[in-house]
Coordinates of C-alpha atoms and ligand atoms in Angstrom, one line a residue:
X1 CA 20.4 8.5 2.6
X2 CA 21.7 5.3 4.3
X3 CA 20.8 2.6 1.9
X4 CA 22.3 1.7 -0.8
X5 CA 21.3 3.1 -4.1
X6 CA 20.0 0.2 -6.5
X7 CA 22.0 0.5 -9.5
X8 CA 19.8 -1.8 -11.9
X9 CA 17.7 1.6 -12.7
X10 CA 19.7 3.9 -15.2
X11 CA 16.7 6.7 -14.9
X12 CA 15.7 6.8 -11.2
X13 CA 17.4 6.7 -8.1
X14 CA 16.1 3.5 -5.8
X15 CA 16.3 3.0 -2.3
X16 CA 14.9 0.6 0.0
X17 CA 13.3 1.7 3.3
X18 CA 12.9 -1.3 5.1
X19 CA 13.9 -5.1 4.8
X20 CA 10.6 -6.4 3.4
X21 CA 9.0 -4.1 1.1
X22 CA 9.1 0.1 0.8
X23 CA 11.3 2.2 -1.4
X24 CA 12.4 5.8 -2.2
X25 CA 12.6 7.0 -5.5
X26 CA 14.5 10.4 -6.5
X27 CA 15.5 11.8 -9.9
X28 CA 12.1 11.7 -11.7
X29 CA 9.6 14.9 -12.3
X30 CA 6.7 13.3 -12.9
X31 CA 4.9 17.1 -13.7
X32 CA 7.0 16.4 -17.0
X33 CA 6.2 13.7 -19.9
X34 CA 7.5 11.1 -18.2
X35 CA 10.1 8.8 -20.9
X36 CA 8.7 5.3 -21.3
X37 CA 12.3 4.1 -20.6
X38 CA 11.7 5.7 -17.1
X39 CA 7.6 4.8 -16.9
X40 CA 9.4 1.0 -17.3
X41 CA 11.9 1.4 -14.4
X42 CA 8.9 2.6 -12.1
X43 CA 6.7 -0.4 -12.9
X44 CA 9.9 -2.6 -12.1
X45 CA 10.1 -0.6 -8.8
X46 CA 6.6 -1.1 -7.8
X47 CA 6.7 -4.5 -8.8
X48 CA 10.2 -5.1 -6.4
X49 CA 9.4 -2.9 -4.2
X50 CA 5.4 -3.2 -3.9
X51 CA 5.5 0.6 -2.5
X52 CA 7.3 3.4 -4.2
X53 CA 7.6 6.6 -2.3
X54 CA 8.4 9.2 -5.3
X55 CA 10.0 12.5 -3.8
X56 CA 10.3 16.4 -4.3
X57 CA 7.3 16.2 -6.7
X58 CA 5.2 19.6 -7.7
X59 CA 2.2 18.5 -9.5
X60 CA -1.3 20.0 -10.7
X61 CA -4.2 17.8 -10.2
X62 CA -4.1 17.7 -14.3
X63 CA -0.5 16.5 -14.3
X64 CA -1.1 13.5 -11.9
X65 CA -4.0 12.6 -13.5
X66 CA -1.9 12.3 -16.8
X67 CA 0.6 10.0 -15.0
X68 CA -1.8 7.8 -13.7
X69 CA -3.1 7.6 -16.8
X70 CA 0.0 6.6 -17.8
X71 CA -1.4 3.6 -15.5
X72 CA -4.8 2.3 -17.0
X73 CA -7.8 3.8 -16.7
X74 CA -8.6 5.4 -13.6
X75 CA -10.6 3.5 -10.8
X76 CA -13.4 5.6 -9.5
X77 CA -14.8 5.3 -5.7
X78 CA -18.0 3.7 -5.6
X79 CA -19.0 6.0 -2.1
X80 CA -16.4 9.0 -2.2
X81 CA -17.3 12.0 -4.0
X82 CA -14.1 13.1 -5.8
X83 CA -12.8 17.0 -6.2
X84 CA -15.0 19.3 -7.8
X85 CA -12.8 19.8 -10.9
X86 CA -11.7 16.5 -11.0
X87 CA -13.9 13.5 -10.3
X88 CA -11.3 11.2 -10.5
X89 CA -8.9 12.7 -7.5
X90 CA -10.4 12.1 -4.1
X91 CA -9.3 14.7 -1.6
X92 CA -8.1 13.2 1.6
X93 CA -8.4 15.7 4.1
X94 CA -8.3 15.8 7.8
X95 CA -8.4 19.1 10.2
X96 CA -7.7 19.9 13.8
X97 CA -11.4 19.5 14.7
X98 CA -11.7 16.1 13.0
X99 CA -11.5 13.1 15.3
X100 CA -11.5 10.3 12.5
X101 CA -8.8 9.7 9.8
X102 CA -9.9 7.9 6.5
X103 CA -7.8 4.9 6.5
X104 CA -6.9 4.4 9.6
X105 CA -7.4 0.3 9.9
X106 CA -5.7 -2.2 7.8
X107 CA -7.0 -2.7 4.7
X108 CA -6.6 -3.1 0.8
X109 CA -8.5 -0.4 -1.5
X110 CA -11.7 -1.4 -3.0
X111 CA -11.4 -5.5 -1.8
X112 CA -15.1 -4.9 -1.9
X113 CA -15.2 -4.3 -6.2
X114 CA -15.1 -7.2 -8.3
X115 CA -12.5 -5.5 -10.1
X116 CA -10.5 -3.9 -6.9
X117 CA -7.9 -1.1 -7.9
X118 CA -4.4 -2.5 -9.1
X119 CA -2.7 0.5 -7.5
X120 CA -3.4 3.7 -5.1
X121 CA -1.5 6.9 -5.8
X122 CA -1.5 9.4 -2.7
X123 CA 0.0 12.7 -3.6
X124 CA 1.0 14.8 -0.5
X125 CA -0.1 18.3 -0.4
X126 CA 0.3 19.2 3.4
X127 CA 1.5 17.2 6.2
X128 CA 1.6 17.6 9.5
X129 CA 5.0 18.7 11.5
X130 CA 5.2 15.1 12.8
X131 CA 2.9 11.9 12.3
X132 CA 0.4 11.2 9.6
X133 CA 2.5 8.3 8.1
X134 CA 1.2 5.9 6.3
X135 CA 2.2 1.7 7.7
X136 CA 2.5 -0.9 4.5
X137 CA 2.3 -4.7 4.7
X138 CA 3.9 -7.1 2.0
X139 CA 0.9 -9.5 1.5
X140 CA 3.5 -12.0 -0.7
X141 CA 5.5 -12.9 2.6
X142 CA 2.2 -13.5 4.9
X143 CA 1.9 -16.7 2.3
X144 CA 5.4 -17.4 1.8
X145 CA 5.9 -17.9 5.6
X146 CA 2.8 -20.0 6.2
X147 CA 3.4 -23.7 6.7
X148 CA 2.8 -25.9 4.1
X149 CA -0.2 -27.6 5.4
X150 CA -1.6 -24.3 6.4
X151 CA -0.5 -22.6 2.6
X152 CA -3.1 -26.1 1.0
X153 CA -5.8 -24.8 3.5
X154 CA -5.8 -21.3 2.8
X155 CA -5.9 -22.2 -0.9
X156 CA -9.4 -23.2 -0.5
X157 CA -10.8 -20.6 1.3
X158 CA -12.4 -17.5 -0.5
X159 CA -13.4 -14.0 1.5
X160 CA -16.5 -12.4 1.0
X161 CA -15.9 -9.1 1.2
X162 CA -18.3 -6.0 1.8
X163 CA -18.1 -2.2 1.3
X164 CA -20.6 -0.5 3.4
X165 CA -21.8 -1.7 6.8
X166 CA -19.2 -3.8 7.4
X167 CA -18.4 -5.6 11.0
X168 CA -15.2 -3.8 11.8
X169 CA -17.2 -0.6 11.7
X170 CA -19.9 -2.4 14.2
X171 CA -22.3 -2.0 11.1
X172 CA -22.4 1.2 11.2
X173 CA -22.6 3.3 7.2
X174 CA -19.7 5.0 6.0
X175 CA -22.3 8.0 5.9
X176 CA -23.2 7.5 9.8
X177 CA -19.2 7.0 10.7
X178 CA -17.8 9.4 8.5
X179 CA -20.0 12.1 9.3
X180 CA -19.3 15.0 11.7
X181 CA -15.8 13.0 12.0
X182 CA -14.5 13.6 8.8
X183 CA -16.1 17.3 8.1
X184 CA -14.1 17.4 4.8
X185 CA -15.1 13.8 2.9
X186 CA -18.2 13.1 1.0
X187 CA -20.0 10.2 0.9
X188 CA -22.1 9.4 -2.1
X189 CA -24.7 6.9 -2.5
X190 CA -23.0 4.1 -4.9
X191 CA -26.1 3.8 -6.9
X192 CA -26.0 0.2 -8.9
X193 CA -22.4 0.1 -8.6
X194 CA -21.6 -4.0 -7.5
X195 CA -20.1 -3.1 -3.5
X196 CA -20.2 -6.7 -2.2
X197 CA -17.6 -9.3 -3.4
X198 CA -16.6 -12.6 -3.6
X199 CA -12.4 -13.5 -4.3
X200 CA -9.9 -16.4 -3.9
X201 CA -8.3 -15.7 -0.4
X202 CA -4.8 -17.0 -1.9
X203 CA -4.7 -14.4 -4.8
X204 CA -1.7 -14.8 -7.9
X205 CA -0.2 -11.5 -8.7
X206 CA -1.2 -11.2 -12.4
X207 CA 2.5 -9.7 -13.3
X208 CA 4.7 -11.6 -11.3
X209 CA 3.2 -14.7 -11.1
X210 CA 3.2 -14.5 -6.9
X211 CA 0.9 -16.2 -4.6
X212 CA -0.4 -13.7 -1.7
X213 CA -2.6 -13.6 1.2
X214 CA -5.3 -11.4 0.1
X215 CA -7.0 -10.2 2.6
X216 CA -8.0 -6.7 4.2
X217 CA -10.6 -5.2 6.8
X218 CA -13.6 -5.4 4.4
X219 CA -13.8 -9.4 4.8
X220 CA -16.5 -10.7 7.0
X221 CA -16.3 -14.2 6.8
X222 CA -15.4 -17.1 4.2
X223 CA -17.6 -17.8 1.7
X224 CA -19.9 -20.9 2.8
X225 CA -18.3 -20.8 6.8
X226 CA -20.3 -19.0 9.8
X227 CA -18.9 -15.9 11.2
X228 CA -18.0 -17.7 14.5
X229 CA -16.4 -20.2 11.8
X230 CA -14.4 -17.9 9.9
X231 CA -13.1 -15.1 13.0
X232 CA -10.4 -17.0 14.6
X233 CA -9.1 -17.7 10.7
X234 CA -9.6 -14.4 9.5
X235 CA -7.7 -13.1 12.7
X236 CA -4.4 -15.4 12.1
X237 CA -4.2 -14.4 8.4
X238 CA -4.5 -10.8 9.8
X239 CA -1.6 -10.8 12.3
X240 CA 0.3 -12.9 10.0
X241 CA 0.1 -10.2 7.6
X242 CA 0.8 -7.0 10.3
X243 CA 4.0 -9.1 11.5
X244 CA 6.2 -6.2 12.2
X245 CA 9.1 -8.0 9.8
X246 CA 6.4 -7.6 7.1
X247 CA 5.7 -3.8 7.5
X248 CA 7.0 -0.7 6.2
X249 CA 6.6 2.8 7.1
X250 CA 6.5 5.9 4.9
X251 CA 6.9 9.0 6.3
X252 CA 5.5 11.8 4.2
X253 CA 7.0 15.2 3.1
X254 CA 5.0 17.9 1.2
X255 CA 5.2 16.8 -2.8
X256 CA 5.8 13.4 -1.9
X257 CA 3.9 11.3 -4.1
X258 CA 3.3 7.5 -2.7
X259 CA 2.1 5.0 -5.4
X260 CA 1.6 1.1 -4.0
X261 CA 0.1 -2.0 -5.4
X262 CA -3.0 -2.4 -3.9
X263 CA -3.0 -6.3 -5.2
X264 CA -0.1 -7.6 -2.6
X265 CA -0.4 -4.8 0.2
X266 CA -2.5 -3.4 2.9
X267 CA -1.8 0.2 4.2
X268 CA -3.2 1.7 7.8
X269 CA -3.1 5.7 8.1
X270 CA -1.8 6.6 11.4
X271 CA -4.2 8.8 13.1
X272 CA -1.4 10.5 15.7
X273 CA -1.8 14.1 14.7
X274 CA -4.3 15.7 16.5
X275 CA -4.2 19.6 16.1
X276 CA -2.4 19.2 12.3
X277 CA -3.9 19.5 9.1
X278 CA -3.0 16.8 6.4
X279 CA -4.2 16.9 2.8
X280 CA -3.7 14.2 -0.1
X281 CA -4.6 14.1 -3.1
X282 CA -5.6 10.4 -4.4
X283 CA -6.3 8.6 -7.7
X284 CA -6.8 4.8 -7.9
X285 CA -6.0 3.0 -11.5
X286 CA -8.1 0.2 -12.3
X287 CA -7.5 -3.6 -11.7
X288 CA -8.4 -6.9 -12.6
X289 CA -10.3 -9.7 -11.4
X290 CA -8.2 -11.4 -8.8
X291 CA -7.8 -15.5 -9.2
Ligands
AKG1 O1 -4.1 8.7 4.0 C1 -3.4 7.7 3.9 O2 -2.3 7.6 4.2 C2 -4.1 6.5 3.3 C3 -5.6 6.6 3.2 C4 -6.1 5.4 2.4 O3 -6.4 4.4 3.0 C5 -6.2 5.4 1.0 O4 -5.9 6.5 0.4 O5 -6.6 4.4 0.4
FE2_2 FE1 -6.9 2.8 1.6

């Protein structure tokens, strides 16, 4: 390990992976009650770090469940049919045969939901030899490093956001794209579940009191702009927020468990493993209205 260990936490081991957001953490079995001394230094990671890659982990769909419990109340997928056993653990699997990834373009989960998921926890059951990693973005600096004229106009504008059907997948239904691509995820019909939503592009993190660019691939234009109107914005916020000096990059290991706040991120899963299998298991805990 390179970096330096961060030597505010007393019951974790910290360490940064790159400049702008992305850390390790070692010394925590999270299979175990976790202390609420140590449940406290994690939150203050995530919050630092925005993305906490938890390592050497050995967990039963029943004990991660519990920790992200440990959370809020667990966020369920309006159009992914969760595990068998467990409704509330999506199983994100790809196989050698499968062309598509789920994931794989920039985006923040559930942007679509009034209420979109304050965090994503992605528990790694098998990874391929090489690839599969997951990108990170650190939506805090693609405001901070906006000019000041352009912060006061980005104030104003608010995304409407959209979770089926959307233009970046040419229209097409998660059912249409995901099938025969994906052999391995369901889709389900949402039923009355609200999928279309309205929020404040410039979003304040509700714990740290942060102003953000939120934004992600299920925007299609700004609220009371044309398409043609809104593009050419929605693009610059977008490449201000993939700047590489904004980025970070996890690479996975078997019992790696990756937990980032979905409220100041967006995350891209690499699609650069062609004959491998990889399998994750997922849970999303609930979130609040964004203003
Ligand atoms: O598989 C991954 O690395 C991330 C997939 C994803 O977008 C998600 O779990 O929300
Ligand atoms: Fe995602």
């Amino acid at each position: 390990m390179n970096a330096p260990r961060n030597t505010q936490y007393r019951h974790l081991e910290v360490h940064k992976i790159a400049g702008s957001l992305g850390a390790e953490v070692h010394g925590v079995d999270l299979s175990r009650d976790v202390s609420d001394q140590a449940l406290a230094e994690l939150r203050a990671a995530l919050l630092d770090n925005l993305v906490i890659a938890i390592r050497d982990q050995n967990m039963t769909p029943a004990q991660q469940l519990a920790f992200a419990r440990r959370w809020g109340e667990i966020h369920l997928h309006p159009f992914m049919e969760g595990m068998a056993d467990y409704p509330e653990i999506l199983a994100i699997i790809k196989r050698p045969t499968d062309k598509k990834n789920f994931g794989g373009s920039w985006h923040t989960d559930q942007m679509f939901s009034p209420c979109p998921a304050m965090g994503t926890m992605l528990y790694a059951k098998e990874v391929p030899s090489a690839g599969g990693d997951t990108l990170f973005t650190n939506q805090y600096l693609a405001y901070d490093s906006l000019s000041d004229a352009m912060k006061t106009i980005a104030r104003q504008l608010r995304t409407v956001c959209v979770g089926d059907n959307f233009k970046s997948a040419n229209g097409l239904s998660r059912k249409d794209r995901y099938s025969g691509q994906m052999s391995e995820m369901k889709v389900k019909d949402p039923g009355n579940v609200q999928t279309t939503s309205v929020h404040p592009l410039v979003r304040t993190h509700p714990e740290t009191g942060r102003r953000l660019i939120y934004i992600g691939g299920h925007v299609q234009h700004f609220d009371g702009m044309t398409d043609e109107e809104s593009q050419p914005l929605i693009d610059f916020f977008m490449r201000q927020s993939i700047r590489p000096e904004h980025t970070c990059r996890v690479r996975w290991q078997t019992g790696t468990l990756t937990f980032w706040d979905n409220r100041c991120t967006q995350h891209f899963a690499v699609n650069d493993y062609p004959a491998e299998t990889r399998i994750m298991h997922r849970i999303t805990v609930c979130g609040d209205q964004p203003f």
